[in-house]
Short mmCIF file of C-alpha atoms and ligand atoms in Angstrom, two decimals:
data_model
loop_
_atom_site.label_atom_id
_atom_site.label_comp_id
_atom_site.label_asym_id
_atom_site.label_seq_id
_atom_site.Cartn_x
_atom_site.Cartn_y
_atom_site.Cartn_z
CA MET C 1 193.50 220.59 84.87
CA LYS C 2 193.42 216.99 86.11
CA ILE C 3 196.11 215.74 88.48
CA ILE C 4 198.42 213.09 87.14
CA ASP C 5 197.88 209.59 88.53
CA SER C 6 200.58 207.09 89.38
CA VAL C 7 201.38 204.57 86.63
CA LYS C 8 199.23 201.43 86.67
CA GLY C 9 200.85 198.70 88.75
CA ALA C 10 203.30 201.15 90.33
CA PRO C 11 201.83 201.92 93.76
CA ASP C 12 203.00 204.63 96.13
CA ILE C 13 203.88 203.35 99.56
CA LEU C 14 203.06 206.12 102.00
CA PRO C 15 202.75 206.51 105.80
CA PRO C 16 201.60 204.68 107.84
CA VAL C 17 202.15 201.72 105.49
CA SER C 18 205.70 202.76 104.64
CA ALA C 19 206.80 202.25 108.27
CA GLY C 20 205.68 198.61 108.21
CA PHE C 21 207.10 198.13 104.72
CA ASN C 22 210.49 199.57 105.69
CA ALA C 23 210.59 197.45 108.84
CA ILE C 24 210.12 194.31 106.72
CA GLU C 25 212.86 195.37 104.32
CA ALA C 26 215.19 196.25 107.21
CA ALA C 27 214.59 192.91 108.95
CA MET C 28 215.50 191.07 105.75
CA LEU C 29 218.66 193.11 105.20
CA THR C 30 219.72 192.76 108.83
CA THR C 31 219.33 188.99 108.59
CA ALA C 32 221.54 188.94 105.47
CA GLN C 33 224.13 191.06 107.26
CA THR C 34 224.06 188.64 110.20
CA PHE C 35 225.05 185.90 107.74
CA GLY C 36 228.01 188.00 106.57
CA TYR C 37 226.55 189.64 103.45
CA GLU C 38 227.54 193.28 102.78
CA ARG C 39 225.02 195.75 101.47
CA ILE C 40 225.74 197.19 98.04
CA ARG C 41 224.03 199.51 95.57
CA THR C 42 224.01 199.12 91.82
CA PRO C 43 222.21 201.15 89.12
CA VAL C 44 218.51 200.68 88.48
CA PHE C 45 219.26 200.36 84.75
CA GLU C 46 221.73 198.20 82.84
CA HIS C 47 222.59 197.59 79.21
CA THR C 48 219.69 195.55 77.84
CA GLU C 49 222.13 192.80 76.91
CA VAL C 50 222.80 192.03 80.59
CA PHE C 51 219.23 190.73 80.94
CA ALA C 52 218.82 189.46 77.39
CA ARG C 53 221.90 187.27 77.80
CA GLY C 54 221.68 186.69 81.52
CA VAL C 55 218.01 185.98 82.22
CA GLY C 56 217.33 183.98 79.07
CA ALA C 57 215.50 184.18 75.78
CA SER C 58 212.77 181.74 76.79
CA THR C 59 211.58 183.72 79.81
CA ASP C 60 208.53 185.94 80.15
CA ILE C 61 210.78 188.57 81.66
CA VAL C 62 212.90 188.98 78.54
CA ASN C 63 210.13 188.35 76.03
CA LYS C 64 207.35 190.49 77.40
CA GLU C 65 208.12 192.29 80.60
CA MET C 66 211.17 194.49 80.25
CA TYR C 67 211.04 198.27 80.40
CA THR C 68 213.55 198.90 77.64
CA PHE C 69 214.36 202.30 76.21
CA GLU C 70 216.98 204.05 74.19
CA ASP C 71 218.88 206.80 75.98
CA LYS C 72 219.95 210.02 74.30
CA GLY C 73 223.26 208.44 73.38
CA GLY C 74 221.47 205.70 71.43
CA ARG C 75 222.18 202.92 73.99
CA SER C 76 219.54 200.32 74.67
CA LEU C 77 218.98 200.30 78.42
CA THR C 78 216.56 198.32 80.59
CA LEU C 79 215.20 199.01 84.07
CA ARG C 80 216.23 196.01 86.14
CA PRO C 81 213.53 193.31 86.05
CA GLU C 82 215.49 191.09 88.44
CA GLY C 83 218.62 191.41 90.52
CA THR C 84 221.07 188.64 89.86
CA ALA C 85 222.22 189.39 86.31
CA GLY C 86 223.12 192.98 87.25
CA ILE C 87 225.02 191.88 90.37
CA VAL C 88 227.03 189.29 88.45
CA ARG C 89 227.73 191.99 85.83
CA ALA C 90 228.92 194.32 88.63
CA ALA C 91 231.18 191.61 90.07
CA LEU C 92 232.72 190.92 86.66
CA SER C 93 233.17 194.66 85.96
CA ALA C 94 235.02 194.98 89.29
CA GLY C 95 237.25 191.94 88.62
CA ILE C 96 235.90 190.14 91.69
CA PRO C 97 236.59 186.62 90.31
CA ARG C 98 240.33 187.40 90.23
CA GLY C 99 240.40 189.39 93.49
CA GLY C 100 240.93 186.34 95.68
CA ALA C 101 238.39 187.31 98.35
CA LEU C 102 235.79 184.68 97.49
CA PRO C 103 233.00 183.99 98.05
CA TRP C 104 231.82 187.54 97.40
CA LYS C 105 228.75 187.88 99.61
CA VAL C 106 226.48 190.85 99.01
CA CYS C 107 222.92 191.99 99.56
CA TRP C 108 220.81 194.94 98.44
CA ALA C 109 217.27 196.25 98.49
CA GLY C 110 215.51 198.14 95.75
CA GLU C 111 212.78 198.47 93.17
CA LEU C 112 212.38 196.17 90.18
CA PHE C 113 210.27 196.71 87.10
CA ARG C 114 208.30 194.17 85.08
CA TYR C 115 205.54 194.87 82.59
CA GLU C 116 203.15 192.26 84.01
CA ARG C 117 199.39 192.22 84.29
CA PRO C 118 198.78 193.90 87.67
CA GLN C 119 196.80 191.78 90.12
CA SER C 120 196.90 190.95 93.82
CA GLY C 121 200.57 190.41 94.72
CA ARG C 122 201.78 191.30 91.23
CA GLN C 123 202.81 194.83 90.37
CA ARG C 124 204.88 196.48 87.69
CA SER C 125 207.10 198.24 90.23
CA PHE C 126 207.93 196.22 93.34
CA THR C 127 210.69 195.88 95.92
CA GLN C 128 212.99 192.98 96.61
CA VAL C 129 215.76 192.25 99.04
CA ASP C 130 218.35 190.28 97.09
CA VAL C 131 221.23 188.25 98.48
CA GLU C 132 224.01 186.78 96.36
CA ALA C 133 227.11 184.65 97.06
CA LEU C 134 229.48 184.52 94.09
CA GLY C 135 232.54 182.42 93.41
CA THR C 136 231.60 179.32 95.35
CA SER C 137 230.16 175.91 94.57
CA ASP C 138 230.17 174.70 98.15
CA PRO C 139 226.82 173.10 99.17
CA LEU C 140 227.28 174.78 102.54
CA ILE C 141 226.48 178.11 100.86
CA ASP C 142 223.33 176.65 99.26
CA ALA C 143 222.13 175.56 102.69
CA GLU C 144 223.15 178.91 104.18
CA MET C 145 221.10 180.73 101.53
CA VAL C 146 217.94 178.68 102.13
CA ILE C 147 218.25 179.18 105.90
CA LEU C 148 218.94 182.91 105.42
CA GLY C 149 215.72 183.34 103.43
CA TRP C 150 213.72 181.37 105.98
CA ASP C 151 215.15 183.37 108.90
CA ALA C 152 214.71 186.66 107.03
CA LEU C 153 211.04 185.98 106.30
CA ARG C 154 210.44 184.95 109.90
CA ALA C 155 212.14 188.13 111.14
CA ALA C 156 210.05 190.15 108.66
CA ALA C 157 206.80 188.66 110.00
CA ARG C 158 207.82 189.50 113.57
CA THR C 159 208.01 193.22 112.68
CA ALA C 160 204.22 193.02 112.26
CA GLY C 161 203.72 190.90 115.40
CA LYS C 162 203.08 187.83 113.21
CA THR C 163 204.74 184.44 112.95
CA PHE C 164 205.90 182.53 109.90
CA ASP C 165 206.49 178.86 110.60
CA ALA C 166 206.06 175.47 108.95
CA ASP C 167 202.25 175.89 109.12
CA ASN C 168 202.03 179.00 106.98
CA LEU C 169 205.35 179.24 105.12
CA GLU C 170 206.44 176.47 102.76
CA VAL C 171 210.02 176.02 101.61
CA ARG C 172 210.05 174.14 98.30
CA LEU C 173 213.35 172.69 97.16
CA ASN C 174 214.56 171.08 93.95
CA THR C 175 217.75 170.50 92.01
CA LEU C 176 218.03 171.32 88.32
CA GLY C 177 221.38 169.57 87.86
CA ASP C 178 224.17 171.02 85.75
CA ARG C 179 224.10 172.51 82.29
CA ALA C 180 225.88 169.42 80.98
CA ASP C 181 222.88 167.36 82.16
CA ARG C 182 220.45 169.39 80.10
CA PRO C 183 220.86 168.24 76.47
CA ALA C 184 219.93 164.63 77.27
CA TYR C 185 217.08 165.72 79.48
CA HIS C 186 215.79 168.28 76.99
CA ALA C 187 215.74 165.56 74.36
CA ALA C 188 213.72 163.29 76.67
CA LEU C 189 211.31 166.09 77.61
CA ASN C 190 210.86 167.21 74.00
CA ALA C 191 210.22 163.60 72.93
CA TYR C 192 207.51 163.48 75.61
CA LEU C 193 206.00 166.82 74.45
CA ASP C 194 206.10 166.12 70.66
CA PRO C 195 202.93 163.97 70.49
CA PHE C 196 201.00 166.55 72.57
CA GLU C 197 202.08 169.26 70.14
CA ALA C 198 201.14 167.11 67.15
CA ALA C 199 197.70 166.62 68.70
CA GLY C 200 197.37 170.38 69.20
CA GLN C 201 197.20 169.99 72.98
CA LEU C 202 200.14 172.19 73.98
CA SER C 203 199.46 175.79 74.90
CA GLU C 204 200.71 178.53 72.60
CA ASP C 205 203.37 179.75 75.07
CA VAL C 206 204.85 176.27 75.46
CA VAL C 207 204.94 175.66 71.70
CA THR C 208 206.95 178.83 71.13
CA ARG C 209 209.27 178.49 74.09
CA ARG C 210 210.00 174.82 74.44
CA HIS C 211 212.50 174.83 71.59
CA ILE C 212 214.59 177.38 73.48
CA ASN C 213 214.08 175.84 76.90
CA PRO C 214 211.53 173.03 77.36
CA LEU C 215 211.73 173.49 81.16
CA ARG C 216 209.37 176.43 80.66
CA ALA C 217 206.61 173.87 80.05
CA PHE C 218 206.62 173.32 83.83
CA ASP C 219 205.95 177.04 84.48
CA SER C 220 203.02 177.37 82.12
CA LYS C 221 199.75 178.24 83.81
CA ALA C 222 197.77 177.61 80.58
CA PRO C 223 194.72 175.34 80.95
CA GLY C 224 195.54 171.65 80.60
CA MET C 225 199.32 172.06 80.90
CA ALA C 226 199.55 170.93 84.53
CA GLU C 227 197.81 167.65 83.58
CA ILE C 228 200.16 167.11 80.64
CA MET C 229 203.22 167.83 82.78
CA ALA C 230 202.08 165.49 85.56
CA ASN C 231 203.61 162.55 83.70
CA ALA C 232 206.55 164.34 82.12
CA PRO C 233 210.06 162.97 82.67
CA LEU C 234 211.74 164.74 85.57
CA LEU C 235 215.12 166.41 85.59
CA LYS C 236 216.07 164.76 88.88
CA ASP C 237 216.23 161.42 87.05
CA HIS C 238 218.69 162.83 84.50
CA ILE C 239 221.28 164.60 86.64
CA SER C 240 224.93 163.69 87.18
CA GLU C 241 226.15 161.84 90.25
CA GLU C 242 228.08 164.96 91.25
CA ALA C 243 224.97 167.17 91.17
CA ARG C 244 223.09 164.49 93.07
CA ASP C 245 225.75 164.37 95.82
CA HIS C 246 225.70 168.16 96.03
CA HIS C 247 221.94 168.08 96.52
CA ARG C 248 222.10 165.33 99.15
CA MET C 249 224.56 167.43 101.15
CA VAL C 250 222.33 170.52 100.92
CA VAL C 251 219.34 168.50 102.10
CA ARG C 252 221.35 167.02 104.97
CA LEU C 253 222.49 170.43 106.18
CA LEU C 254 218.95 171.83 105.98
CA GLU C 255 217.39 168.89 107.78
CA ALA C 256 219.97 169.14 110.56
CA GLU C 257 218.83 172.73 111.12
CA GLY C 258 215.17 171.77 111.19
CA ILE C 259 214.20 173.64 108.01
CA PRO C 260 210.82 172.15 106.98
CA ILE C 261 211.68 171.52 103.33
CA ILE C 262 209.16 170.21 100.85
CA HIS C 263 210.79 168.35 97.95
CA ASP C 264 209.22 169.64 94.73
CA ASP C 265 210.42 167.87 91.56
CA ARG C 266 208.56 170.32 89.33
CA LEU C 267 209.95 173.52 90.76
CA VAL C 268 211.91 175.06 87.87
CA ARG C 269 211.41 178.80 88.54
CA GLY C 270 210.89 181.20 85.68
CA LEU C 271 214.47 182.11 84.80
CA ASP C 272 216.81 180.26 82.45
CA TYR C 273 220.02 180.62 84.43
CA TYR C 274 219.27 178.28 87.32
CA THR C 275 221.36 175.14 87.91
CA ARG C 276 221.46 172.68 90.82
CA THR C 277 219.74 174.03 93.95
CA THR C 278 216.50 175.94 93.35
CA PHE C 279 214.08 176.92 96.08
CA GLU C 280 211.00 178.98 96.73
CA TYR C 281 209.12 180.21 99.82
CA GLN C 282 205.35 180.25 99.60
CA ALA C 283 202.99 181.88 102.07
CA THR C 284 199.93 179.66 102.38
CA ASN C 285 197.57 182.59 103.01
CA LEU C 286 198.20 184.11 99.57
CA GLY C 287 196.25 182.98 96.51
CA ALA C 288 197.71 182.40 93.08
CA GLN C 289 200.74 184.62 93.70
CA SER C 290 201.94 182.81 96.80
CA ALA C 291 205.73 183.03 96.38
CA VAL C 292 207.22 185.48 98.84
CA GLY C 293 210.76 184.65 97.77
CA GLY C 294 212.96 182.25 95.95
CA GLY C 295 216.35 181.63 94.52
CA GLY C 296 218.90 179.19 93.33
CA ARG C 297 222.31 178.49 91.88
CA PHE C 298 223.37 180.00 88.58
CA ASP C 299 226.67 178.36 87.82
CA GLY C 300 226.80 179.37 84.14
CA LEU C 301 225.52 182.93 84.35
CA ALA C 302 228.94 184.62 84.45
CA GLU C 303 229.89 182.76 81.26
CA ASP C 304 226.63 183.90 79.62
CA LEU C 305 227.72 187.44 80.44
CA GLY C 306 231.07 186.99 78.74
CA TRP C 307 233.38 185.74 81.50
CA ASN C 308 235.46 182.96 80.02
CA GLU C 309 236.05 180.88 83.13
CA PRO C 310 233.59 179.23 85.49
CA PHE C 311 232.42 181.63 88.19
CA GLN C 312 229.62 180.02 90.11
CA GLY C 313 227.07 181.67 92.33
CA ILE C 314 223.83 181.33 94.23
CA GLY C 315 221.25 183.92 95.15
CA LEU C 316 217.97 184.65 96.81
CA ALA C 317 215.28 187.26 96.19
CA LEU C 318 212.65 188.14 98.78
CA GLY C 319 209.56 190.07 97.71
CA VAL C 320 208.97 192.88 100.22
CA ASP C 321 205.52 193.81 98.83
CA ARG C 322 204.22 190.26 98.89
CA THR C 323 205.63 189.61 102.35
CA TYR C 324 203.81 192.74 103.48
CA LEU C 325 200.61 191.47 101.83
CA SER C 326 200.95 188.14 103.60
CA VAL C 327 201.61 189.51 107.09
CA TYR C 328 199.30 192.56 107.02
CA GLY C 329 196.59 191.03 104.82
CA VAL C 330 196.45 194.06 102.48
CA PRO C 331 198.73 195.19 99.66
CA PRO C 332 201.12 197.98 100.63
CA GLY C 333 199.68 200.32 97.99
CA ASP C 334 196.05 199.91 99.14
CA PRO C 335 194.75 203.41 99.96
CA ASN C 336 192.08 201.92 102.24
CA ALA C 337 194.51 199.86 104.31
CA ARG C 338 193.70 200.22 108.00
CA ILE C 339 197.19 200.07 109.41
CA ALA C 340 197.82 201.51 112.88
CA PRO C 341 200.04 204.55 112.49
CA ALA C 342 203.34 204.58 114.36
CA PRO C 343 204.54 207.61 116.37
CA ARG C 344 206.33 210.00 114.06
CA VAL C 345 208.19 211.92 116.76
CA GLU C 346 208.72 211.76 120.51
CA VAL C 347 208.46 215.47 121.20
CA TYR C 348 206.23 218.14 119.66
CA GLY C 349 206.95 221.84 120.10
CA ILE C 350 203.95 224.14 120.53
CA PRO C 351 204.69 227.85 120.05
CA MET C 352 201.85 229.93 121.48
CA GLY C 353 202.51 233.25 119.80
CA GLN C 354 205.23 234.76 117.66
CA ASP C 355 207.63 235.47 120.53
CA ALA C 356 208.03 231.76 121.18
CA LEU C 357 209.00 230.95 117.61
CA GLU C 358 212.73 231.58 117.80
CA PRO C 359 213.58 230.19 121.27
CA LEU C 360 211.41 227.12 120.73
CA PHE C 361 212.86 226.53 117.26
CA SER C 362 216.38 226.61 118.78
CA LEU C 363 215.35 224.17 121.46
CA VAL C 364 213.75 221.73 119.00
CA THR C 365 216.82 221.91 116.76
CA ALA C 366 219.09 221.19 119.76
CA LEU C 367 216.97 218.14 120.69
CA ARG C 368 217.08 216.79 117.13
CA ARG C 369 220.85 217.08 117.16
CA GLU C 370 220.88 214.94 120.29
CA GLY C 371 218.89 212.25 118.49
CA ILE C 372 215.47 213.06 119.97
CA ARG C 373 212.84 212.83 117.24
CA ALA C 374 211.18 216.21 117.46
CA GLU C 375 208.90 218.40 115.45
CA MET C 376 207.47 221.87 115.87
CA GLY C 377 204.09 223.33 114.93
CA GLU C 378 203.59 226.55 113.02
CA SER C 379 203.52 229.68 115.19
CA THR C 380 200.65 231.14 113.12
CA ARG C 381 198.24 228.40 114.19
CA LYS C 382 195.89 228.47 117.18
CA ALA C 383 196.74 226.53 120.35
CA ARG C 384 193.86 224.09 119.81
CA ALA C 385 195.04 223.20 116.32
CA LEU C 386 198.60 222.81 117.56
CA PHE C 387 197.58 220.39 120.33
CA LYS C 388 195.58 218.40 117.80
CA ALA C 389 198.62 218.24 115.51
CA ALA C 390 200.72 217.09 118.47
CA ASP C 391 198.21 214.27 119.13
CA ARG C 392 198.27 213.25 115.48
CA SER C 393 202.06 213.04 115.52
CA MET C 394 201.66 210.62 118.46
CA ALA C 395 204.43 212.44 120.37
CA ARG C 396 204.61 211.49 124.05
CA LEU C 397 205.65 214.97 125.15
CA ALA C 398 204.82 218.52 124.14
CA LEU C 399 207.12 221.46 124.69
CA VAL C 400 204.79 224.40 125.23
CA MET C 401 206.02 227.96 125.11
CA GLY C 402 203.82 231.04 125.40
CA ASP C 403 204.41 234.64 126.42
CA ASP C 404 204.80 233.73 130.11
CA GLU C 405 207.40 231.11 129.46
CA VAL C 406 209.30 233.46 127.15
CA ALA C 407 209.27 236.20 129.79
CA GLN C 408 210.54 233.82 132.48
CA GLY C 409 213.04 231.95 130.31
CA GLU C 410 211.22 228.65 130.73
CA VAL C 411 209.49 225.96 128.76
CA THR C 412 206.60 223.72 129.86
CA ILE C 413 207.08 220.00 129.29
CA LYS C 414 203.70 218.35 129.06
CA ASP C 415 203.02 214.60 129.06
CA LEU C 416 200.37 214.27 126.37
CA SER C 417 198.85 211.07 127.70
CA THR C 418 198.52 212.01 131.39
CA GLY C 419 198.30 215.80 130.98
CA GLU C 420 200.95 216.27 133.70
CA GLN C 421 203.26 219.16 133.13
CA VAL C 422 206.44 220.63 134.59
CA SER C 423 208.36 223.84 133.97
CA CYS C 424 211.97 223.69 133.00
CA PRO C 425 214.55 226.46 132.53
CA LEU C 426 215.16 227.24 128.87
CA ASP C 427 218.54 225.51 128.84
CA PRO C 428 218.92 222.80 126.20
CA ALA C 429 220.97 220.53 128.49
CA LYS C 430 218.34 220.72 131.24
CA VAL C 431 215.43 220.24 128.84
CA LEU C 432 217.25 217.29 127.27
CA SER C 433 217.81 215.58 130.59
CA SER C 434 214.14 216.09 131.64
CA ILE C 435 212.98 214.68 128.32
CA ARG C 436 215.30 211.69 128.50
CA GLN C 437 214.00 210.97 131.99
CA ALA C 438 210.37 211.28 130.90
CA LEU C 439 210.93 209.03 127.89
CA ASN C 440 213.02 206.53 129.88
CA LEU C 441 215.93 206.95 127.49
P1 AMP H 1 211.52 186.19 91.11
O1 AMP H 1 212.67 187.09 90.80
O2 AMP H 1 210.48 186.19 90.05
O3 AMP H 1 211.92 184.86 91.58
O4 AMP H 1 210.79 186.88 92.33
C1 AMP H 1 211.23 186.81 93.65
C2 AMP H 1 210.14 187.35 94.55
O5 AMP H 1 209.84 188.69 94.19
C3 AMP H 1 208.82 186.62 94.37
O6 AMP H 1 208.78 185.50 95.20
C4 AMP H 1 207.83 187.68 94.78
O7 AMP H 1 207.68 187.71 96.18
C5 AMP H 1 208.47 188.95 94.32
N1 AMP H 1 207.90 189.37 93.02
C6 AMP H 1 208.24 188.93 91.79
N2 AMP H 1 207.52 189.56 90.84
C7 AMP H 1 206.69 190.41 91.48
C8 AMP H 1 205.69 191.35 91.06
N3 AMP H 1 205.42 191.54 89.78
N4 AMP H 1 205.02 192.05 92.01
C9 AMP H 1 205.31 191.88 93.33
N5 AMP H 1 206.24 191.02 93.77
C10 AMP H 1 206.93 190.29 92.88
#
């Protein structure tokens, strides 16, 4: 019988890659927590309506990419293809808008699922760190969010001994104005696109989607569309004075902090809910899929989800897989990735013979309970194999116990890099203190 492969586009992330991957994710979450965001967990699936109404009918995500299924109770559920709609749904379910403690600042990390064509930097199952601030329209929070993403990506690169700075990480910024600004702009953009459609020059995807949201014409990667859009009217020329002031303040705050922003009038991002501030981080060493993160304001999303008062918000999503690809130069699921393994444990127990099994097992358990990362080899294996396993674990110390040690109530502590060894009475407190000393803990 053949073994069952993983699903296409859904890579396994295994050691030693997982250590680097987790470090990136942890650095991003820690940065968010430093900015006052609390880590939450929400379900991986939601009612399909959350995304259908929240993310928008003109988007690729809703049209083509959702993993939607019916559960045994006949509900239509969808594996989350993005984070924000589910978080806003969770906030509304919990009555956060009326709770008084606003802004509600949260972050989370987890897998997302999109039925896309797998390619470098694009998978069907991938991991994001998401950060959201709900219940605020203050431009200060917009600036905070852009800085948070920048700092988080820089911290993530440092976990791999790399640096992200203005030379290899771009921060693109735009404003999409308010929803009230859209009808007039949509009319102008559609009037610009009509003659191209009449001449049969618009791509199929734009023709079908522009009547729902003509902004999608800026996202289209179809041949010829970039040239057509080069002269299209821009949203920034059609936004209210209020949205303009908001944007000026965001820019001022970011410039004061030295964030190397690139103003990008055509940055619309692929989701319908964005308003005002939108931004994206692009790693210059990645090819077509260069965005390592992005985000923006979504001031009308809560209303799309049924809340009948304004409840603004802004969020950020950082792609852990693509950040890994950028800093390590290989995708995290690549089975041939040559990533240096990290030490799994600090101490490795080597039982030479059956009599050592029980006392050594007790000792290793005691060390683990004191926070020493420790592992023990199987007592049925030969000494040579056990020392090899200890080397592979990259432990600094081995605890060796054979018949002599058992008879004398001792254990040998061996430094695996220098080969030096000392005997120690078989007393957990004494062994612990010798180990701490040897490891400089
Ligand atoms: P988005 O929600 O599309 O704005 O995505 C935010 C970030 O998630 C992107 O900048 C990517 O780094 C990452 N991302 C989005 N889609 C994928 C995917 N299919 N595979 C891997 N990473 C992705």
